[in-house]
Short mmCIF file of C-alpha atoms in Angstrom, two decimals:
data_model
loop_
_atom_site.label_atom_id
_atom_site.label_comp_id
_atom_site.label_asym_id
_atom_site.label_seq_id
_atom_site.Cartn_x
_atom_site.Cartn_y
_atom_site.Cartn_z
CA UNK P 125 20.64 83.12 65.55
CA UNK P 126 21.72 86.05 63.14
CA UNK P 127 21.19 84.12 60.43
CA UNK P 128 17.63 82.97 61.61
CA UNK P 129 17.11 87.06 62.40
CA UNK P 130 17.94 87.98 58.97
CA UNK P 131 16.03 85.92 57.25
CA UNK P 132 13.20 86.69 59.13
CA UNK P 133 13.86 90.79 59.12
CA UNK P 134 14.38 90.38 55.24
CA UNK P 135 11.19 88.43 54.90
CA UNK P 136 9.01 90.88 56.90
CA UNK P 137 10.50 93.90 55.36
CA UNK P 138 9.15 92.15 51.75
CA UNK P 139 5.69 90.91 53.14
CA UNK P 140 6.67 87.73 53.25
CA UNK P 141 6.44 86.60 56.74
CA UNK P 142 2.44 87.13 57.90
CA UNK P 143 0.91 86.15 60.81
CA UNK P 144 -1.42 83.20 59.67
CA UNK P 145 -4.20 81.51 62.05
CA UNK P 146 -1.61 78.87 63.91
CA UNK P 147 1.44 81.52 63.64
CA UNK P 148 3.87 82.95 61.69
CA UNK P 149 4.15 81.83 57.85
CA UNK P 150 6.58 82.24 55.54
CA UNK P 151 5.56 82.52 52.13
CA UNK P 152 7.11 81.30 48.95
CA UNK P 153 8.24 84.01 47.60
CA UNK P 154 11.26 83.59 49.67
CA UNK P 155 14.49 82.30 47.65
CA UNK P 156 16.15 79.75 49.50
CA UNK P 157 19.70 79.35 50.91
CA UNK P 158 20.22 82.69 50.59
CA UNK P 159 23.73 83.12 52.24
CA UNK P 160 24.11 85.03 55.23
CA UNK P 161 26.36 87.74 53.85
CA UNK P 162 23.37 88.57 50.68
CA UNK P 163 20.87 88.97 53.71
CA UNK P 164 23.09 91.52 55.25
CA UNK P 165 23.94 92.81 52.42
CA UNK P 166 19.88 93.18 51.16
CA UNK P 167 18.91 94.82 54.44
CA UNK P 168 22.23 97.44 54.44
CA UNK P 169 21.28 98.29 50.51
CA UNK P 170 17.99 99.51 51.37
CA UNK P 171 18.90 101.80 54.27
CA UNK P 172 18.60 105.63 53.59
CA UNK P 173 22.14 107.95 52.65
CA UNK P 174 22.39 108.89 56.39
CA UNK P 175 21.93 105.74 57.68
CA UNK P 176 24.38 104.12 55.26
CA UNK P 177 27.08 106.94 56.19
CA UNK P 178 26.82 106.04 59.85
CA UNK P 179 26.89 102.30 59.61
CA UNK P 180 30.13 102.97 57.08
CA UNK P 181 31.31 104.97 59.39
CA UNK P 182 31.16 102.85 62.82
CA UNK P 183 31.79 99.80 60.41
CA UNK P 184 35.68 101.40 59.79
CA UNK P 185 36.21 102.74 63.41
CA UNK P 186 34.48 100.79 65.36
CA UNK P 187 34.25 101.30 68.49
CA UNK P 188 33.16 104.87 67.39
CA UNK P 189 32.42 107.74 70.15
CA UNK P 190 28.97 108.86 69.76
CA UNK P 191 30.62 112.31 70.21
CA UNK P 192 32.61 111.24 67.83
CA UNK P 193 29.52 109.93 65.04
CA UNK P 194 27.00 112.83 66.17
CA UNK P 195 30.00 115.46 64.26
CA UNK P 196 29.57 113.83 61.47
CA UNK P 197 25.88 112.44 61.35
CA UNK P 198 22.97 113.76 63.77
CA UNK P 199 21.92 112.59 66.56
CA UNK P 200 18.99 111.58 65.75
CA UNK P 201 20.37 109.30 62.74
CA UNK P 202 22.55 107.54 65.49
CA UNK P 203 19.01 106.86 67.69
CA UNK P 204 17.68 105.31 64.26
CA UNK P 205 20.27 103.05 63.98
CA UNK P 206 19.98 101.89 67.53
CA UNK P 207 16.07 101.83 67.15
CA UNK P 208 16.64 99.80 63.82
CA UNK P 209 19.21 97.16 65.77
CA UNK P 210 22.19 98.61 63.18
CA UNK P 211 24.30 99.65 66.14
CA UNK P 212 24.30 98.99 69.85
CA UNK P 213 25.89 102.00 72.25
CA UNK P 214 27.90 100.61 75.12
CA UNK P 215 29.40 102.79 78.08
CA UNK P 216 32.93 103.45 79.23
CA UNK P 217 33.10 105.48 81.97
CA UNK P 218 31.69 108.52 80.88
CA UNK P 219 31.89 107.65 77.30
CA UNK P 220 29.61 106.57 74.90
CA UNK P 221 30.52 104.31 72.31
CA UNK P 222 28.96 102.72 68.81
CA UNK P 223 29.64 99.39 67.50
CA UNK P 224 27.41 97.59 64.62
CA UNK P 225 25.03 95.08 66.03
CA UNK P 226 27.08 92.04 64.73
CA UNK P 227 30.62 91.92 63.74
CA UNK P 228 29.74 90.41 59.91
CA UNK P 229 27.95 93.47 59.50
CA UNK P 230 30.88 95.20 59.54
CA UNK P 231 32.68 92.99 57.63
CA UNK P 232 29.86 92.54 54.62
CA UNK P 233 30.62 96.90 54.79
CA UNK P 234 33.95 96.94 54.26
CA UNK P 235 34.08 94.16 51.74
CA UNK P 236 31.06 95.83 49.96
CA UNK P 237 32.48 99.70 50.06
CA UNK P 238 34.37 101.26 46.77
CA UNK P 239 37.64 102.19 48.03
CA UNK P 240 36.80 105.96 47.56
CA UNK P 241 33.69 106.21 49.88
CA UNK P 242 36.28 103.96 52.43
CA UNK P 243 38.99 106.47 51.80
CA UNK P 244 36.33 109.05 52.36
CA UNK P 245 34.93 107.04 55.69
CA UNK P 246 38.51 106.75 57.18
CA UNK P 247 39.18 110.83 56.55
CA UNK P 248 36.09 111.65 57.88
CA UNK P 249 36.60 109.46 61.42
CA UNK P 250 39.96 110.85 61.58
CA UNK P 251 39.21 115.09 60.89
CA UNK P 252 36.29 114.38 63.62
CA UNK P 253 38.67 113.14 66.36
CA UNK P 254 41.17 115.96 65.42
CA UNK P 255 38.30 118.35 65.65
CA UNK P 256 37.38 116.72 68.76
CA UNK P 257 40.66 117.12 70.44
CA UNK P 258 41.68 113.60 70.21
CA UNK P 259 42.02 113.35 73.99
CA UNK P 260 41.99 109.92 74.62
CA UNK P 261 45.20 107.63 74.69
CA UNK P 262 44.72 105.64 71.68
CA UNK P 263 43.10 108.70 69.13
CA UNK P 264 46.79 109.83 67.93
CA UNK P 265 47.46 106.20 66.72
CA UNK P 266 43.51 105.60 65.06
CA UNK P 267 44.12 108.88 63.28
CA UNK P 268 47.37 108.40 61.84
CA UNK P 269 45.56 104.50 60.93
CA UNK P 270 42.84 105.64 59.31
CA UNK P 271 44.83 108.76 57.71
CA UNK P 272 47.35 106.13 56.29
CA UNK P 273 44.68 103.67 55.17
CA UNK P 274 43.14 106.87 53.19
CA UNK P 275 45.92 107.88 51.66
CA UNK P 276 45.84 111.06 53.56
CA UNK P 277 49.18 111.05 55.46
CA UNK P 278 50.03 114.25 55.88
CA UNK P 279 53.38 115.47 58.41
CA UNK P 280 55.41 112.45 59.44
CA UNK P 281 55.63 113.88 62.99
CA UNK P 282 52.04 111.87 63.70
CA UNK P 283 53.34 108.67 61.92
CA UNK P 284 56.86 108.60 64.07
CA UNK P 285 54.19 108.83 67.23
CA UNK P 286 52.16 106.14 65.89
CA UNK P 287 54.72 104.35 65.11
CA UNK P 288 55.90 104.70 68.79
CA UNK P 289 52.76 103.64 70.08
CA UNK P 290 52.24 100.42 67.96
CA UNK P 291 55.09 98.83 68.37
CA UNK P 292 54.98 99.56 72.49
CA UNK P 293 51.42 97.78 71.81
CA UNK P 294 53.68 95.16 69.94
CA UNK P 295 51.41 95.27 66.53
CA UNK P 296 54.95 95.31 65.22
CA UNK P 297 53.39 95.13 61.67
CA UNK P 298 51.61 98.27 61.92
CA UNK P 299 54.33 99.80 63.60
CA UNK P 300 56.54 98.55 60.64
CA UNK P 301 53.63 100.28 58.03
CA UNK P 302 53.27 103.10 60.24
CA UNK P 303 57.36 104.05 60.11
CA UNK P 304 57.68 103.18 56.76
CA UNK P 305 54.92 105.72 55.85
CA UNK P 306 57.22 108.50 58.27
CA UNK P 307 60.07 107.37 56.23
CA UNK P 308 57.75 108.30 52.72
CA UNK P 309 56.47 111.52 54.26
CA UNK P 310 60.56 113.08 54.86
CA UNK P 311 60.33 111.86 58.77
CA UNK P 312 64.19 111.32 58.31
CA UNK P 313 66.66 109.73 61.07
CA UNK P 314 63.27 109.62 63.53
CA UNK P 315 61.52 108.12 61.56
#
């Protein structure tokens, strides 16, 4: 079905799909077997700077608060996306989170994005949550993640933490990554 929806989105969006007198035609313009991944990849390339930002964003922390997304982007980009079936919003409780429509969406982004604008991505999500308060349960471990996956590191006080909480989660690799990085950053016998 997302395959069928792409195609069909990327053919619209070039005139190619027109309502003819017993339905919808596709004309031949259309390349075929385009794969799946190129579609994605066609309709994310044309998106505005904002737009692109957000889904980069929410594409390396997803789930992302909308509290979260609207520090870094506006509102009002985050109710394009949704309008534009980029990103679906889902409730917990009372908060609101961001996720890209489909998860190969996410995962044409990331294999598509230079590792500077990543870097950049991942340093951005975390400085929001700190600025945020990083309140929920989980934020001190996504910061020090996406801090580590930057390159951005910092004290090793956050990593030991982090470290803590992985490997109680048992992701003992990231826990291994995450103490190891504590170790680099002078965390000493804690660490």
């Amino acid at each position: 079905p997302l395959f069928l929806r792409e195609l069909t989105t990327a053919a619209a969006a070039r005139g190619e799909l027109v309502r003819g007198e017993d339905g919808w035609d596709l004309t031949p313009g259309l390349p075929g077997g385009r794969p799946l991944e190129e579609l994605i990849a066609g309709r994310l390339a044309g998106l505005d700077p904002v737009l692109a930002e957000l889904t980069e964003l929410v594409a390396f922390g997803e789930p992302v608060g909308v509290g979260v997304l609207t520090s870094v982007v506006s509102l009002e980009a985050v109710r394009t996306a949704t309008d534009g079936s980029l990103i679906v919003l889902a409730g917990d409780g009372r908060r609101a989170y961001a996720r890209l429509v489909h998860p190969l969406y996410g995962e044409v982004l990331r294999a598509r994005t230079c590792a500077d604008v990543a870097a950049r991505r991942r340093r951005d999500l975390a400085e929001a949550v700190q600025a945020l308060g990083a309140r929920r349960s989980g934020d001190s471990l996504r910061i020090a993640v996406w801090q580590l996956d930057s390159g951005a590191t910092g004290a090793p006080e956050p990593l030991v933490a982090a470290c803590r909480l992985a490997w109680a989660a048992h992701d003992h690799p990231l826990a291994v990554r995450l103490g190891e990085a504590a170790v680099a950053a002078g965390g000493g016998v804690a660490a």
